[in-house]
Coordinates of C-alpha atoms and ligand atoms in Angstrom, one line a residue:
M17 CA -8.8 25.8 -32.3
T18 CA -9.8 23.0 -29.9
P19 CA -6.8 21.6 -28.1
R20 CA -5.9 18.0 -29.0
R21 CA -7.7 15.3 -26.9
A22 CA -6.0 13.4 -24.1
S23 CA -4.9 9.8 -24.6
S24 CA -7.1 6.9 -23.4
R25 CA -4.3 6.0 -21.1
G26 CA -5.2 8.9 -18.8
A27 CA -8.8 7.9 -18.6
V28 CA -8.3 6.1 -15.3
E29 CA -10.8 5.9 -12.5
P30 CA -10.6 8.6 -9.8
F31 CA -9.5 7.7 -6.3
H32 CA -12.9 8.3 -4.7
V33 CA -11.5 9.0 -1.2
M34 CA -10.1 12.2 -2.8
E35 CA -13.8 13.3 -3.1
V36 CA -14.1 12.6 0.7
L37 CA -11.0 14.8 1.3
K38 CA -12.5 17.5 -0.8
A39 CA -15.7 17.4 1.3
V40 CA -13.5 17.4 4.4
A41 CA -11.8 20.6 3.2
A42 CA -15.2 22.2 2.5
R43 CA -16.5 21.2 6.0
R44 CA -13.4 22.6 7.7
L45 CA -14.4 26.1 6.4
S46 CA -17.4 26.1 8.7
H47 CA -16.8 23.3 11.3
D48 CA -14.0 22.5 13.6
D49 CA -15.0 18.8 14.2
V50 CA -13.5 16.7 11.4
V51 CA -12.1 13.2 12.5
L52 CA -10.2 11.6 9.7
L53 CA -10.6 7.8 9.7
C54 CA -10.1 7.7 5.9
V55 CA -6.4 8.4 5.3
G56 CA -3.8 5.8 4.4
Q57 CA -0.8 7.5 6.0
P58 CA 0.7 7.8 9.4
S59 CA -0.1 11.1 11.3
T60 CA 3.5 11.2 12.6
P61 CA 6.6 12.8 10.9
A62 CA 9.7 10.9 9.8
P63 CA 11.7 9.6 12.7
E64 CA 14.1 12.1 14.5
P65 CA 17.3 10.6 13.1
V66 CA 15.9 11.0 9.5
L67 CA 15.1 14.7 10.2
A68 CA 18.6 15.3 11.6
A69 CA 20.1 13.6 8.6
A70 CA 18.0 15.7 6.2
E71 CA 19.2 18.9 7.9
R72 CA 22.8 17.8 7.5
A73 CA 22.3 16.8 3.9
L74 CA 20.8 20.2 3.1
R75 CA 24.0 21.9 4.0
A76 CA 26.6 19.3 3.1
G77 CA 26.2 18.6 -0.6
T78 CA 24.7 19.8 -3.8
L79 CA 21.8 17.3 -3.7
G80 CA 22.1 16.8 -7.4
Y81 CA 21.0 13.8 -9.3
T82 CA 22.1 10.4 -7.9
E83 CA 22.7 7.2 -9.8
A84 CA 19.5 6.1 -11.5
I85 CA 19.3 3.0 -9.3
G86 CA 19.8 5.0 -6.1
T87 CA 22.9 5.7 -4.0
L88 CA 25.0 2.8 -3.0
V89 CA 24.8 3.8 0.7
L90 CA 21.0 3.6 0.7
R91 CA 21.0 0.3 -1.3
R92 CA 23.5 -1.2 1.2
A93 CA 21.2 -0.1 4.1
I94 CA 18.3 -1.8 2.4
A95 CA 20.3 -4.9 1.7
D96 CA 21.4 -5.0 5.3
H97 CA 17.8 -4.7 6.4
Y98 CA 16.8 -7.8 4.4
R99 CA 19.7 -9.7 5.9
A100 CA 18.7 -8.8 9.4
Q101 CA 15.0 -9.0 9.0
Y102 CA 14.5 -12.1 6.8
G103 CA 17.9 -13.7 6.6
I104 CA 18.1 -13.1 2.9
G105 CA 21.5 -12.2 1.3
I106 CA 20.9 -9.5 -1.3
D107 CA 23.5 -7.7 -3.4
P108 CA 22.9 -3.9 -3.5
D109 CA 22.9 -4.2 -7.3
Q110 CA 19.7 -6.2 -7.1
I111 CA 17.9 -3.1 -5.6
V112 CA 16.6 -0.1 -7.5
V113 CA 15.5 2.9 -5.3
T114 CA 12.3 4.5 -6.7
T115 CA 10.0 7.4 -6.2
G116 CA 7.9 5.7 -3.6
S117 CA 6.8 2.1 -4.3
S118 CA 4.3 3.8 -6.7
G119 CA 7.2 4.7 -9.0
G120 CA 8.6 1.2 -8.6
F121 CA 5.3 -0.4 -9.5
L122 CA 5.0 1.6 -12.7
L123 CA 8.6 0.8 -13.7
T124 CA 7.9 -2.9 -13.1
L125 CA 4.8 -2.8 -15.3
L126 CA 6.7 -1.1 -18.1
A127 CA 9.8 -3.3 -17.9
A128 CA 8.1 -6.6 -17.5
F129 CA 5.0 -6.5 -19.7
D130 CA 4.0 -5.7 -23.2
P131 CA 0.7 -3.9 -24.1
G132 CA -2.0 -6.5 -24.1
D133 CA -0.4 -8.8 -21.5
L134 CA -2.8 -10.0 -18.8
V135 CA -2.0 -8.9 -15.3
A136 CA -3.9 -10.3 -12.3
V137 CA -4.7 -8.2 -9.2
T138 CA -6.8 -9.0 -6.2
R139 CA -10.2 -7.6 -5.6
P140 CA -10.5 -5.9 -3.1
G141 CA -7.2 -4.3 -3.7
Y142 CA -5.2 -1.0 -3.9
P143 CA -6.9 1.0 -6.7
A144 CA -3.6 2.2 -8.3
Y145 CA -2.8 -1.4 -9.3
R146 CA -5.9 -1.6 -11.4
N147 CA -5.4 1.9 -12.9
D148 CA -1.7 1.6 -13.5
V149 CA -2.1 -1.8 -15.2
L150 CA -4.7 -0.3 -17.6
A151 CA -2.6 2.9 -18.1
A152 CA 0.3 0.7 -19.1
G153 CA -1.9 -0.9 -21.8
C154 CA -2.1 -4.3 -20.2
R155 CA -5.3 -6.2 -19.7
L156 CA -6.6 -6.5 -16.2
L157 CA -7.8 -9.6 -14.4
E158 CA -9.4 -9.1 -11.1
L159 CA -9.3 -12.1 -8.7
A160 CA -12.2 -12.0 -6.4
C161 CA -10.8 -12.8 -2.9
G162 CA -13.0 -13.3 0.1
A163 CA -12.8 -14.0 3.8
E164 CA -12.2 -17.8 3.2
T165 CA -8.7 -17.0 1.8
R166 CA -8.0 -14.0 4.1
Y167 CA -8.8 -11.9 1.0
Q168 CA -5.5 -13.2 -0.6
P169 CA -5.0 -15.1 -3.9
T170 CA -4.3 -18.8 -3.9
V171 CA -2.7 -21.3 -6.3
A172 CA -6.1 -22.9 -6.7
M173 CA -7.5 -19.7 -8.0
L174 CA -4.7 -19.3 -10.5
E175 CA -5.0 -22.9 -11.6
A176 CA -8.7 -22.4 -12.3
L177 CA -8.2 -19.4 -14.7
P178 CA -9.1 -20.0 -18.3
E179 CA -6.1 -17.9 -19.4
K180 CA -2.7 -17.8 -17.6
P181 CA -1.8 -14.2 -16.7
S182 CA 1.7 -12.8 -17.4
G183 CA 1.8 -11.2 -13.9
L184 CA 0.2 -11.5 -10.5
V185 CA 0.2 -8.6 -8.0
L186 CA -0.4 -9.3 -4.3
A187 CA 0.1 -7.3 -1.1
S188 CA 0.7 -8.5 2.4
P189 CA -0.3 -6.9 4.6
A190 CA -2.9 -5.7 2.2
N191 CA -4.7 -2.5 1.6
P192 CA -7.7 -2.2 2.2
T193 CA -8.0 -5.4 4.2
G194 CA -4.9 -5.5 6.4
T195 CA -4.7 -9.3 5.9
I196 CA -1.4 -11.2 5.8
I197 CA -0.9 -14.1 3.4
D198 CA 0.1 -17.4 5.0
A199 CA 3.8 -18.2 4.6
G200 CA 3.0 -21.6 3.0
E201 CA 0.6 -20.0 0.5
L202 CA 3.1 -17.2 -0.4
A203 CA 5.8 -19.8 -1.0
A204 CA 3.4 -22.0 -3.1
L205 CA 2.4 -18.9 -5.1
S206 CA 6.1 -18.0 -5.7
R207 CA 6.8 -21.6 -6.9
W208 CA 3.7 -21.7 -9.1
C209 CA 4.5 -18.4 -10.7
A210 CA 8.1 -19.4 -11.3
A211 CA 7.0 -22.7 -12.8
N212 CA 4.4 -21.1 -15.0
D213 CA 6.4 -18.1 -16.3
V214 CA 4.2 -15.6 -14.4
L215 CA 5.9 -12.6 -12.8
L216 CA 4.9 -12.4 -9.1
I217 CA 4.9 -8.7 -7.9
S218 CA 4.9 -8.8 -4.1
D219 CA 3.9 -5.6 -2.4
E220 CA 5.5 -5.7 1.0
I221 CA 5.3 -2.0 1.8
Y222 CA 3.4 -2.5 5.1
H223 CA 6.0 -4.9 6.5
G224 CA 6.9 -3.7 10.0
I225 CA 3.2 -3.0 10.9
S226 CA 1.7 -6.2 11.9
F227 CA 0.0 -7.5 15.0
G228 CA 1.3 -10.9 15.9
R229 CA 1.0 -12.7 12.6
P230 CA 4.4 -13.0 10.9
T231 CA 5.1 -11.3 7.5
H232 CA 7.3 -13.1 5.0
S233 CA 9.1 -11.8 1.9
A234 CA 8.5 -13.4 -1.5
W235 CA 12.3 -13.5 -1.8
E236 CA 12.5 -16.0 1.0
S237 CA 11.4 -18.5 -1.7
G238 CA 13.8 -17.4 -4.4
Q239 CA 14.6 -14.3 -6.4
Q240 CA 12.3 -14.8 -9.4
S241 CA 9.7 -12.3 -8.2
V242 CA 9.7 -8.5 -7.9
V243 CA 9.4 -7.2 -4.3
L244 CA 8.1 -3.7 -3.7
G245 CA 9.3 -1.9 -0.6
S246 CA 8.8 1.6 0.7
L247 CA 9.7 4.1 3.5
S248 CA 6.2 5.4 3.4
K249 CA 4.3 3.3 6.0
Y250 CA 6.4 1.7 8.8
Q251 CA 9.0 4.5 8.5
S252 CA 6.2 7.2 8.5
M253 CA 7.7 8.9 5.4
T254 CA 5.0 9.1 2.8
G255 CA 5.9 12.5 1.3
W256 CA 9.6 11.7 1.1
R257 CA 8.9 9.5 -1.9
I258 CA 11.4 6.7 -1.3
G259 CA 10.6 3.1 -2.3
W260 CA 12.6 0.3 -3.8
L261 CA 12.4 -2.8 -6.0
L262 CA 14.1 -6.1 -5.5
L263 CA 14.5 -7.3 -9.0
P264 CA 15.2 -10.6 -10.8
E265 CA 18.2 -10.4 -13.1
P266 CA 16.4 -10.0 -16.4
L267 CA 14.5 -6.9 -15.2
R268 CA 17.5 -5.0 -13.6
R269 CA 18.9 -3.3 -16.7
P270 CA 15.5 -2.5 -18.2
V271 CA 14.3 -0.9 -15.0
E272 CA 17.5 1.1 -14.6
L273 CA 17.1 2.4 -18.2
L274 CA 13.5 3.3 -17.7
Q275 CA 14.2 5.0 -14.4
G276 CA 17.0 7.0 -15.9
N277 CA 14.6 8.2 -18.6
L278 CA 11.4 8.6 -16.6
A279 CA 12.5 10.0 -13.3
I280 CA 16.4 10.2 -13.5
C281 CA 16.5 9.2 -9.9
A282 CA 14.5 9.3 -6.6
P283 CA 14.8 12.5 -4.6
A284 CA 18.4 13.0 -3.4
I285 CA 17.7 14.5 0.0
S286 CA 15.2 11.7 0.8
Q287 CA 17.8 9.1 -0.3
A288 CA 20.5 10.8 1.9
A289 CA 18.2 11.0 4.9
G290 CA 16.4 7.7 4.3
V291 CA 19.5 5.7 5.3
A292 CA 18.9 6.8 8.9
A293 CA 15.5 5.2 8.8
F294 CA 17.1 1.8 9.1
G295 CA 19.1 2.6 12.3
P296 CA 18.3 1.4 15.8
D297 CA 17.1 4.9 17.1
A298 CA 14.7 5.3 14.2
R299 CA 13.4 1.7 14.8
A300 CA 12.8 2.4 18.5
E301 CA 10.7 5.5 17.6
L302 CA 8.8 3.7 14.8
D303 CA 8.1 0.6 17.0
G304 CA 6.3 3.1 19.3
H305 CA 4.0 4.0 16.4
V306 CA 3.3 0.4 15.8
R307 CA 2.4 -0.1 19.5
R308 CA -0.1 2.8 19.1
Y309 CA -1.6 1.2 16.0
A310 CA -2.0 -2.0 17.9
A311 CA -3.7 -0.3 20.8
N312 CA -6.0 1.5 18.3
R313 CA -6.8 -1.8 16.6
D314 CA -7.8 -3.3 20.0
I315 CA -10.2 -0.4 20.6
L316 CA -11.6 -0.8 17.1
L317 CA -12.1 -4.5 17.3
A318 CA -13.8 -4.1 20.7
R319 CA -16.2 -1.4 19.5
L320 CA -17.1 -2.5 15.9
P321 CA -20.0 -4.5 17.2
E322 CA -21.5 -1.3 18.6
L323 CA -21.8 -0.2 15.0
G324 CA -23.5 -3.5 14.1
I325 CA -20.5 -4.4 12.1
A326 CA -19.9 -8.1 12.6
S327 CA -18.1 -8.9 9.4
F328 CA -14.7 -7.5 8.7
A329 CA -11.4 -8.7 7.4
P330 CA -8.9 -9.8 10.1
P331 CA -6.7 -6.7 10.4
D332 CA -3.4 -8.7 10.7
G333 CA -1.3 -5.7 9.7
A334 CA -1.2 -2.2 8.1
F335 CA -3.8 0.1 9.8
Y336 CA -7.1 -0.6 8.1
A337 CA -10.3 -2.4 8.9
W338 CA -12.3 -3.5 5.8
C339 CA -15.9 -3.5 7.1
D340 CA -19.1 -5.0 5.6
I341 CA -21.7 -2.3 6.0
G342 CA -24.3 -4.1 3.8
H343 CA -26.8 -3.8 6.8
L344 CA -26.5 0.0 6.5
T345 CA -26.2 0.8 2.8
R346 CA -25.8 -0.5 -0.7
D347 CA -24.1 2.8 -1.8
S348 CA -20.9 3.2 0.3
Q349 CA -20.0 6.4 -1.5
A350 CA -23.3 8.2 -0.6
W351 CA -23.2 6.7 2.9
C352 CA -19.7 8.0 3.6
A353 CA -20.7 11.4 2.3
D354 CA -23.9 11.4 4.6
V355 CA -21.8 10.3 7.6
L356 CA -19.3 13.1 7.0
A357 CA -22.1 15.6 6.7
A358 CA -23.9 14.4 9.8
T359 CA -21.0 13.7 12.1
G360 CA -17.7 15.1 10.8
V361 CA -16.3 11.6 10.6
A362 CA -14.5 10.9 7.3
L363 CA -14.4 7.2 6.1
A364 CA -13.2 5.7 2.8
P365 CA -15.9 4.2 0.6
G366 CA -15.4 0.6 -0.5
I367 CA -15.9 1.3 -4.2
D368 CA -12.3 2.6 -4.3
F369 CA -11.0 -0.8 -3.6
D370 CA -13.6 -3.1 -5.1
P371 CA -15.6 -1.8 -8.0
V372 CA -18.0 -4.9 -7.8
D373 CA -18.8 -5.4 -4.2
G374 CA -17.4 -2.2 -2.7
H375 CA -20.8 -0.5 -2.6
R376 CA -21.4 -2.4 0.7
F377 CA -18.0 -1.9 2.3
M378 CA -16.0 0.9 3.9
R379 CA -12.4 1.1 4.9
L380 CA -11.6 2.6 8.3
S381 CA -8.1 3.7 9.1
F382 CA -6.7 3.5 12.6
C383 CA -3.4 5.2 12.2
G384 CA -4.3 8.4 14.0
T385 CA -4.6 9.1 17.7
A386 CA -6.6 6.9 20.1
Q387 CA -8.6 10.0 21.1
D388 CA -9.6 10.7 17.5
L389 CA -10.5 7.0 16.9
A390 CA -12.6 6.9 20.1
A391 CA -14.4 10.2 19.3
G392 CA -15.0 9.0 15.7
I393 CA -16.6 5.7 16.9
D394 CA -18.7 7.6 19.6
R395 CA -20.1 9.8 16.9
L396 CA -20.8 6.9 14.5
V397 CA -22.6 5.0 17.3
A398 CA -24.7 8.0 18.2
H399 CA -25.5 8.7 14.5
L400 CA -26.5 5.1 13.8
S401 CA -28.7 4.8 16.8
R402 CA -30.7 7.8 15.7
Ligands
PLP16 C1 -0.9 -1.4 -0.9 C2 -0.2 -0.2 -1.3 N1 0.8 -0.2 -2.2 C3 1.5 0.9 -2.6 C4 1.2 2.1 -2.1 C5 2.0 3.3 -2.6 O1 2.8 3.8 -1.5 P1 4.1 4.6 -1.8 O2 4.2 5.0 -3.2 O3 4.0 5.8 -0.9 O4 5.3 3.7 -1.4 C6 0.1 2.2 -1.1 C7 -0.2 3.6 -0.6 O5 -1.1 3.7 0.2 C8 -0.5 1.1 -0.7 O6 -1.5 1.1 0.2

C-alpha cells in the first residue's frame, strides 16, 4: 500500500543555504579550508552568566513544563528590558515566551489570521516569513523594497496596493540587508496599520546589534502591533530557542491557548538561564561581540570594492551585507556553489531571500572572526582576478 500523501502545507520552498551547508560538510571530508561567510548565527556561546545559571538550573529543579506563556521571572526580566532600553512600560502579562521568535511568528500567524487572509512581507526578506505565511494557508504579498527606501516598506507602498492586506511583516535590522527603518517611517507605518485594521508584525530580533543608527520598537508608537523578540542574536543563544511576543490585548488569550496546545511551553532550562542574559555582566560580554561585528563590518566595507562590489545595502545592523553581484553572475546559487568549490568560502545565495531578483545577489555574514573574514575576502579577490 502506498503511504498517504503529505499535505500541500508542507510543500514549502527549501532554505537554499542548507544546500551550501551540505556542500560544506562534503568539502570538509577532503579539505581543511572552509571559511563560513554564509551563516546567520553568532560563532560565540551564550554569555558566561547564562551558562552558570543553566548549570544551577540543571541541579536545582525538575525542569518540567512551565506556564504556557513563560515563567513570570523571565517575563519580568523582558519587561524590565523594554523599560530600560526603550522607556516603554509593559506588563509581564503582555508577553508570551516562545520557542525562538520562529515559534512566536507561527503562533502570531495562527492567532491573527484566517486561511485566505492576505499577509504582506518585504522582498528581499527572511525566507521563513514567506514559507510560514503560505503554510498557515494565508495569501502572500511580497512588497519589492529597494535601496531608495533602505529595503524597508513605506506607507506610500501600502497606500498604492490594490488590496489592503490583513497583516504586514517587517524586520529592523533586517535579514538579509541589515538595514534599519527610520523612526519616523516606523511610527507612520504603525499609525497607518492601526488606522487601516492591518496587523503590524515587527521583527526586532536583531536589536542590540547596530552600528550607530538607532533602533526603535514598534511599541514606542502604541501597543496595537505584535513585536517579535529573541535571545538568538544579540544574546548569542540561537540553539536555546527562546523568543518572545509583545501582544496586543485581543491576541493574548488566543496565543496562550495555541502555545499550550502546540508547544506547551518554551524549554524550561533555557527560560531559567535566559533571565541572566539581561544582567549587566552578560551585557558587557555581549557588547564585546557587537564591537567585533562592528570591526568586521569596517573591514568588509573597506574591501568590498576589491571584489568589484559597488552596490550593497547599508549594513546598519545585524551582521549581513546584501551584495549585488550582477556583474559576476545571473545565477547566485550556481555562483556560490562554484566559489565554494574553487576557494572553500561559503556564501549564501540571494535566491533564498528574494525569489525574483535574488539570482544576482548574495548575502555575506560577518559574525565570525576577523581572521576568517579577511581570509575569505583574500580568497575571493584572488579567485575573481583569475
Ligand atoms: C529576521 C529573522 N527573524 C527571525 C529569525 C528566527 O530566529 P529565532 O527563531 O532563532 O529567534 C531569524 C533567524 O535567522 C531572522 O533572521
